Structure formats: structure tokens, C-alpha cells
Amino acid sequence: MKNFLLTFLFFFASSNLLFAQRDTEHWFAPMAATSTNVSSPQQALYFSTDSTTPFPVEIYSNNILLGTVTVAKGAPQTFQIPLGSMVTSNTSEMFKPVNKGLYTKGTKPYFATYRFSVTSHGEILTSKGKAGIGKKFYAVVSPIENPIVSLNFTSGIMATEDNTVVTVSDYSPDIIFSNGWTGATNPTLTFTLNKGQSYIIEGTGDKAPNKNGFIGAKIEADKPISVTNGNFNGQFAIIPPGSFFDGSDIVMDQSVPTDRLGNEFVVVKGNGDISERMEDALIVATEGGTQVYINNGATPAVTLNEGDSYRVNALSNTNYINQGNGHYNMYIKTTKNVYVYQLLAGVATSNATIGFNYIPPLNCYLPRKIDEIGNINILPPTTNNVKLNILTETGAAVTVNGATPTAVQGPYPVSGTTSWVSYSVPNVTGNVTITSSKAVTAGISGGSGVVGYGGYFAGFSSIPVIAKQTGDCIPGIVLELDDSFDSYQWYRDNTPIPGAVTNSFTPTQSGEYTVKITVGSCPPIVTPVYKVYTCLTETTLNQTVCDGVKLIVPTFTNSTQSVVPGTVTIITPPLNGNAVIDPVTGVISYAPAYNYIGPDSFVYKFCGNNPNFTDCELVTLNLTVSESPIVNNASLRACFLEANHATGLFNLTNAAVTTQTGVTKKYYPSPTDADNSTNEILNPTNYTAPTGVAYVKVINANGCYRIAEVTLTVLPPVQSSVLVDKIICVEDKTTLDAGPGFNGYEWSTGATTQAIQNAGVGTYWVKLKTGDCVTLQHVKVYATEQPVVSNIEISNTTVTVYAIGGTPPYLYSIDNIQWQTSNIFKDVARGISAVYVKDNYNCEPIKVEITIPNLINAITPNGDGVNDVLDYSLLSGKKNLEFSIFDRYGSKIFQGDKSNDYKWDGTLGGSKKVPTGNYWFEIHWNEPNGKQIPVKYTGWIIVKSRE
């Protein structure tokens, strides 16, 4: 049975918290009982919470859901438990992995106790939540003072994860287990458990080494476990000489790992009289050199080695101090962390009503309320007398269900410390909520007749720990601490989270979360790490299988982690095909059964590459195995575009690439684009392209596709080879003929015939139709280039005409009637005349007027008025007129111009007469016509001078 309880926990250390055993998960390891001690069993789980919003709690055994209850504040729930889930009396179920133990899970934090009884015996296991699971424990059972076979010690170890390796060691070599093993033959017990499995150890009380040989045994695991300690039937009372044992009772409690221990404790006496030698404290050291101080003792009562135990009242029975009104408490202080278990009684005078409580260490980071303990006075199947013990910091204001305890109920001082005080409130019933303005913890001591029990309801962690308010993983998980601290700062991976300064936080990223908290004058502390994981993502994909094998590349929906190929597994294989994983790449190849068309599906799972916070995803892949469309290649032709003869305008939708209906066609410039659905041709009915290939993606209703090629041919322009530019005389007309072989003609003149006549000089076009294409061809009629008379030379009556330009050979004439090929005309009459020139085109000739002056062959400058001067003034109307006189040596001796009126009097410089002789002269001018043709006239003259 268990007795009453009180004291409290919490040593001090890190940030986050929860109300001790108030949590979203609770684990209960099983226990062993002798077969004579399991008559009329009654056992149930009791649930209560502070949440005003109802929420479900699931109960599991052997990873199988036993049932669900819905709990809320003011509405605690009970769930009946089969005896075999927690208790065995069969040795064949001990010393090996068995599927026993309980696990409960809720969406919000709650209290959970396992309350059980058999005939004349009863007890409560108060779950410590996640604070009760860990990797290292020291076993604590009560000493067996009455060595009879019906008594035992037992320890149950339950795994919370698969493949958990556990080693139990450092028990007495003289110990004798109930299966016949001894500490000598089996100095260690090593075993492997999966999640929800347990290992139960037992020794019977009739073996003298078993009295205390298992106390302090070391229990170590590589993954978190839950441990239940005690005696399913025990008797630890120290009987005075001449007295006797009234009987026995269940002595059991859930342990905590060593990282939840502390070194300062207060124990409040239960319901037993001091004289009955039951009320006591049992201390187990976890390190060597541990000194133990009791109350206000100045020297240590004992120094313990690792695994050693010490029963405080074993010798003097004087360490419980009466603080008044029969209220007893005890202060324990150690130099290193220890386990403290309270040995207590449920009624005053019967040494058969014994109980067993783990006592948590003191800490100023305890919560400030316990809300709520449900059905506090119920131990199935009876209603019992229960005393509530409260421990809180000195000066705190305390209420129980809103009422302040009376002065008789407390507070009472504690010898050895001024920081803590205790209360005792008798006869509590129903649902109980305790509040304090400072750190508080509470427990109960209950009993009725021969049954005694106890339980603690807060403080089962020496360090405040983060708990789940709801959910298990991201998304949905909400973390929380008790709301009684002064300040909060949440951290992820040691980095503060901006704005996360309340007692709850909703993570959006996996990682290691902690909280720094402060309260009163306590130094700031940081909670232990709470690892938050992302939930297993479950997704459903719908895909189509076309043309046989389909490759599926496992890809995360949300996670940024990389898929580890070795983690890809097929959970549920396909029914109508085969799925094979490439072990190197993780790619899944699916192939449907031969000729199968229709639906198929399979389920696969994969995980990421973060070793600490591995993301995983479960994918249900629904497949539609479909045939692909039937396509054929096609070709299109288009006329060239006038703007760019290398391109044409195509209507790709006219390409007959399939005869199937219910398909979708999309058009692309390359096969790669068609496969990847990139660079789609968005105007397929007006697609401008050169000669080449376009691609049509033909897609059926299931999304399967094939790609057809469409050969594009640009028809080049077809021009007339006979229609060429012409040259005609400007006054002439000609015929333009495009030649035969075209389907139609359209001239710029409006004519629609093969040829047009009377085409004068100008530019023309014709549209030549070949099939459906029309070629626009231009043609020009040029005027021939007229020859030009470049200059004319006249020597006496001989005229020489020089022509350039036009198209030689030239013809020459001086009357426009008679023509000659020579450019020299002789014996031309003096005076005004004309010369004519035409080229090989025989167009209208070029006419140039010329003047052949009268020839003066001699002058006699003697002043007689006859032939005294050489006079060309009659030519003064000619442009650029000028004449020059040269002597026989070719020296220029005179120039006639406007200044001398184009006259020479046979002198040099106007004074000295030249000698008689022959002189040459040269006259040149430009004929005053449009061409300003230069004319040169040469001759000789005799000068007869008389002195």
C-alpha cells in the first residue's frame, strides 16, 4: 500500500517546466507479485487536468490502444486496467522482455495515477510524466524486515523507444532472484527492449540477502526508460522487542532518473505514530563521498558511497521533529544528489498500513499551483480518509480550493531551514486545487482499515522541464512551462526567439528548444533541451504511367532536407505492377503488368539527411496506367512572306498528326521544349517560321503524350526569267513580257495579260501567281543615255566633233539627213551652222549649233584703214570668248579679250609693231547652248608691216 506523502521536489537548474507529473505523456512500468497476493484485484488509471477545454487521452498497452477518455477541469476520468497489463505473478514472465506496462497520451497536459488494490493491500503510482523517464536510475525498494516468502522486492523497467539496451548491475552478489539467479552467477542483467516492452525483476522476502541487497542497484539504458520500484508486498516496520508484525502492504512508487535528483529535502510525516517505527526516510547515494545532514545537525549523520543506502530513523527514531499540534517534519541536506524515499503509514497504529513515496528535492522553481488532483480520496474500490500535506516557501499565501488553511493546519517551520514551511489539511475529498504565491508542492497520505497509500502531485523534476501543451510534432505541437514564473525567454538551438516571452510557444521549425526563466530572487535558469521534431508528413500523389516504366524520384513536400537514398522503402507494394528501388539513387522504378491498363497504387516512405531531426514523408502514390496517343508526322507548306522571303506563315493546327479524339495539342519549337512544356507556341494558327520542323505534343485525358514532327516548307518566290529591265529612247515605247508558265498575271497598269505593250520609260510591277503563291516582281524601262558633244574644234573650214556618253558607235551629221561615222567635217560653210550626233540607239540626235567665223589670213597694220587689224569682235556674243596670237616659236604675243574688244593691230603691247611674217592664232569659246560645248578655232595669219 502506499501511505501519505508530502514533501517536494525541485532542486534547480534549467528552464522550462510543467507541474511535475502534469504532462502530455505518462509511462507506467509493471511489477511482480507473488501469486498469493493478487486476490480480488482492482486497478484503474485516474486522470485530471486544469484545462477547461475537454480533450482526449489515449491509453496503450503493448502499443495497442486500450481505450480513450475525455478529461477536463472538474471532470476527472477513470479507466479500468486489466491486471495482466501491470502485474504478473508468473515467473515465466519475469527476467525477459514482456508486453506489459501502460502508456498514455493526451493532446494537453494532465495528471495520471495508477491506483490499484488487492485484498487488504493498496497503492498509488503517481506518474512523473516525462520527468520520470531517463537513462540512469538507482533502484530503491523498501528493506524487508519480516523475512517471509509472501513478501518480495520488484523493479519494472519499460522502454519508450525501440532497440533500447538496458543493463542492471551493482546489486549484492548474495542476492537471490525469484528465477534462481544470484548476484554471483549473474552480476549484471543486460537485455534489449522495444517501445512498450518491459523487463520485470523480482526477489522473494524469505531470502536473507534480499532484505536490502537490491537497494542501490544501478539501472542504465541507451534510450529513455521508465522504472517502477518497491515491494508488491512489503514490511519495513522496525518492531520493538516483544512486538509483532500486523501484516504487510504494497510499497511502490515510480522512480526518476538521476538527472532529476537534488540534495535538499523536507519530509512531512504520514499518518503513523512515531512509536510504530514506520515513519522514516530512506536515502540512496548516486556518488561516492556523499555526506548526509539531518535537520539542523552540524556534522554529517553518515557518509555514503555510490549505491549505498541510509535509513534515517533506524537507530534513534528521533529525526521527525514535532513542530506543534502533532505536525512532524524532517529536513535532509546532502553534499551530492541523492534519492530520498519516504517510508510512511496510512493509519496511526497498524504497522501493516505502510506506504512508499519518492520525495522530490526542494527548488524555488517549483510551480505556484497544482491544478487539479482528481478524486483525491478514491482508491478502488474504496473511499478513504486522506490528509493533504503542502510544502511551500516561507511567507507564501496558500489556498486549497480557494480557501486559506487554518492556523492549526499551518504553516509550520522546518528545523534546519528558514526557507520552507509545511501544512497538513485533513479529510480532503473530491477534486483539489492548491495555489501559493511562491513555489509549492503537495502530496497525500491516505488509508482505511488495513490499507494505506500516498502520492505526490508536483515537483518530480529537480529542473523545470518543457512540456507539450498539445500535439506531438510540427505542425500542431505547442510547448509550455508553468505560468507562475516571472519571465520567460524561449530559445531554439541556443538562439533566442524574438518575441517568445510567455509561458507557451508554438514551434514552426524542428530543433532543440529551451527556456530561460526567472522567479523572485532565484537566479535565472535554463530548462533542459526539449527536442521538437516535424511530424511524419503524409501526402497523396496522383500520377499517370505512360509507355511502360515510370521513374519516381522521392522528394519532400515541405522539408529542406535532402532525401537519403537508403531510407526509401516500399511500405505497400502495387497490386498491378512492380516497384523497384535503386539503392544508390533512391529512385523508384514502376512498371505495370503486361498489357495492364487501369488504376494502381503503392505506398513508399523516405527520410532526410539531418541526423538529429530527421524529416520523413509517407507518400501514397495513386497511379493511372494509360496508353499514349497514336501520332504520325505531318508536313505543311506555306508561301514566302514578302517581308522576309526565308519565312512563311503556317497554321500548325492544320497538321494532321493524329486521328484520335479527346486529345489536346500543344505546339513547340523543339523536342526538348515539347518534353518540358517550355516555350510553347501560343499562336499556332499564325506561326511565322523558316523551313524547318515544329513539334506537336498530343496529350490524352490521362496526361499521357507523344510528340509528332511537322515538317515546315517555305515555298520560295518564283520570278520570270524573261522579264528584265529595258533601255529605250526616251521618246519610244516597248513591250514588257513576263513569259508563260504562271497561273495568273496582274500588272501595275491593271493588265492581267502575260505582256503589256506601249510601255514607256518608268517603273512597273507584276504579280506572278504560281499555285497559291504570288510573287511580286518589279521591272524598269530606262531611257537610254544620250551622247554628249564634249567639244568642237574648227580649223578654217574643217570641223571636228568630239562626243562622249551614250552607247557608241556614234553617227555624225551637219544637216540631220546625211550621217557619217567620221567626226570630221570639211569645207563647212562659214557662219552659223549645226552638228548632230547620235549613238547606237539611234534616238533623236543631239544638236549643237556652231559658228565658223570669216577667215582673215592677212593684215597690213599701216594705218591706211584697210586690213589694219585682226578683228573678231563680231564673236563677242560667244561665252568665254578669247583668242591668242603666237609667233613661229609658239610664244604667245597677244591675247584678245573684252579689254581690247577682241582686236589686234599687229603690235606688241600696243606700241611696237611685230615683224612681217606668219603668225598663228587660236580662238576658243563656249557655244551658248545648254551644254556650253567648248569650241576651238585655229588658223594662221600673215602680218605685213611697213616701217
mmCIF file of N, CA, C and O in Angstrom, residues 21 31 51 118 311 425 567 748 806 818 938:
data_model
loop_
_atom_site.group_PDB
_atom_site.id
_atom_site.type_symbol
_atom_site.label_atom_id
_atom_site.label_comp_id
_atom_site.label_asym_id
_atom_site.label_seq_id
_atom_site.Cartn_x
_atom_site.Cartn_y
_atom_site.Cartn_z
ATOM 1 N N GLN A 21 4.356 15.993 -12.424
ATOM 2 C CA GLN A 21 3.814 14.906 -13.231
ATOM 3 C C GLN A 21 2.692 15.352 -14.153
ATOM 4 O O GLN A 21 2.090 14.521 -14.831
ATOM 5 N N MET A 31 5.053 -4.514 -12.536
ATOM 6 C CA MET A 31 5.647 -5.005 -11.294
ATOM 7 C C MET A 31 5.315 -6.488 -11.132
ATOM 8 O O MET A 31 4.447 -7.024 -11.827
ATOM 9 N N SER A 51 -7.191 21.967 -17.640
ATOM 10 C CA SER A 51 -7.741 22.510 -18.883
ATOM 11 C C SER A 51 -9.265 22.554 -18.819
ATOM 12 O O SER A 51 -9.928 21.533 -18.575
ATOM 13 N N VAL A 118 -5.444 -5.048 -3.914
ATOM 14 C CA VAL A 118 -5.868 -6.437 -3.801
ATOM 15 C C VAL A 118 -6.413 -6.578 -2.382
ATOM 16 O O VAL A 118 -6.510 -5.599 -1.640
ATOM 17 N N ARG A 311 18.951 4.535 6.283
ATOM 18 C CA ARG A 311 17.611 4.725 6.845
ATOM 19 C C ARG A 311 17.750 5.657 8.031
ATOM 20 O O ARG A 311 18.369 5.322 9.049
ATOM 21 N N VAL A 425 -3.623 19.371 5.857
ATOM 22 C CA VAL A 425 -5.061 19.633 5.798
ATOM 23 C C VAL A 425 -5.764 18.289 5.821
ATOM 24 O O VAL A 425 -5.659 17.511 4.871
ATOM 25 N N THR A 567 17.044 5.353 -47.235
ATOM 26 C CA THR A 567 15.835 5.362 -46.408
ATOM 27 C C THR A 567 14.568 5.107 -47.213
ATOM 28 O O THR A 567 13.486 4.981 -46.641
ATOM 29 N N SER A 748 0.961 46.375 -112.815
ATOM 30 C CA SER A 748 0.690 47.654 -112.144
ATOM 31 C C SER A 748 -0.180 48.551 -113.007
ATOM 32 O O SER A 748 -0.804 49.491 -112.520
ATOM 33 N N GLY A 806 26.400 57.981 -123.852
ATOM 34 C CA GLY A 806 25.564 57.198 -124.725
ATOM 35 C C GLY A 806 26.168 55.845 -124.982
ATOM 36 O O GLY A 806 26.964 55.332 -124.190
ATOM 37 N N GLN A 818 22.179 63.504 -143.761
ATOM 38 C CA GLN A 818 23.292 62.646 -144.126
ATOM 39 C C GLN A 818 24.124 62.377 -142.864
ATOM 40 O O GLN A 818 24.528 63.292 -142.169
ATOM 41 N N THR A 938 41.213 77.464 -134.935
ATOM 42 C CA THR A 938 42.640 77.785 -135.137
ATOM 43 C C THR A 938 42.899 78.152 -136.612
ATOM 44 O O THR A 938 42.138 77.738 -137.507
#
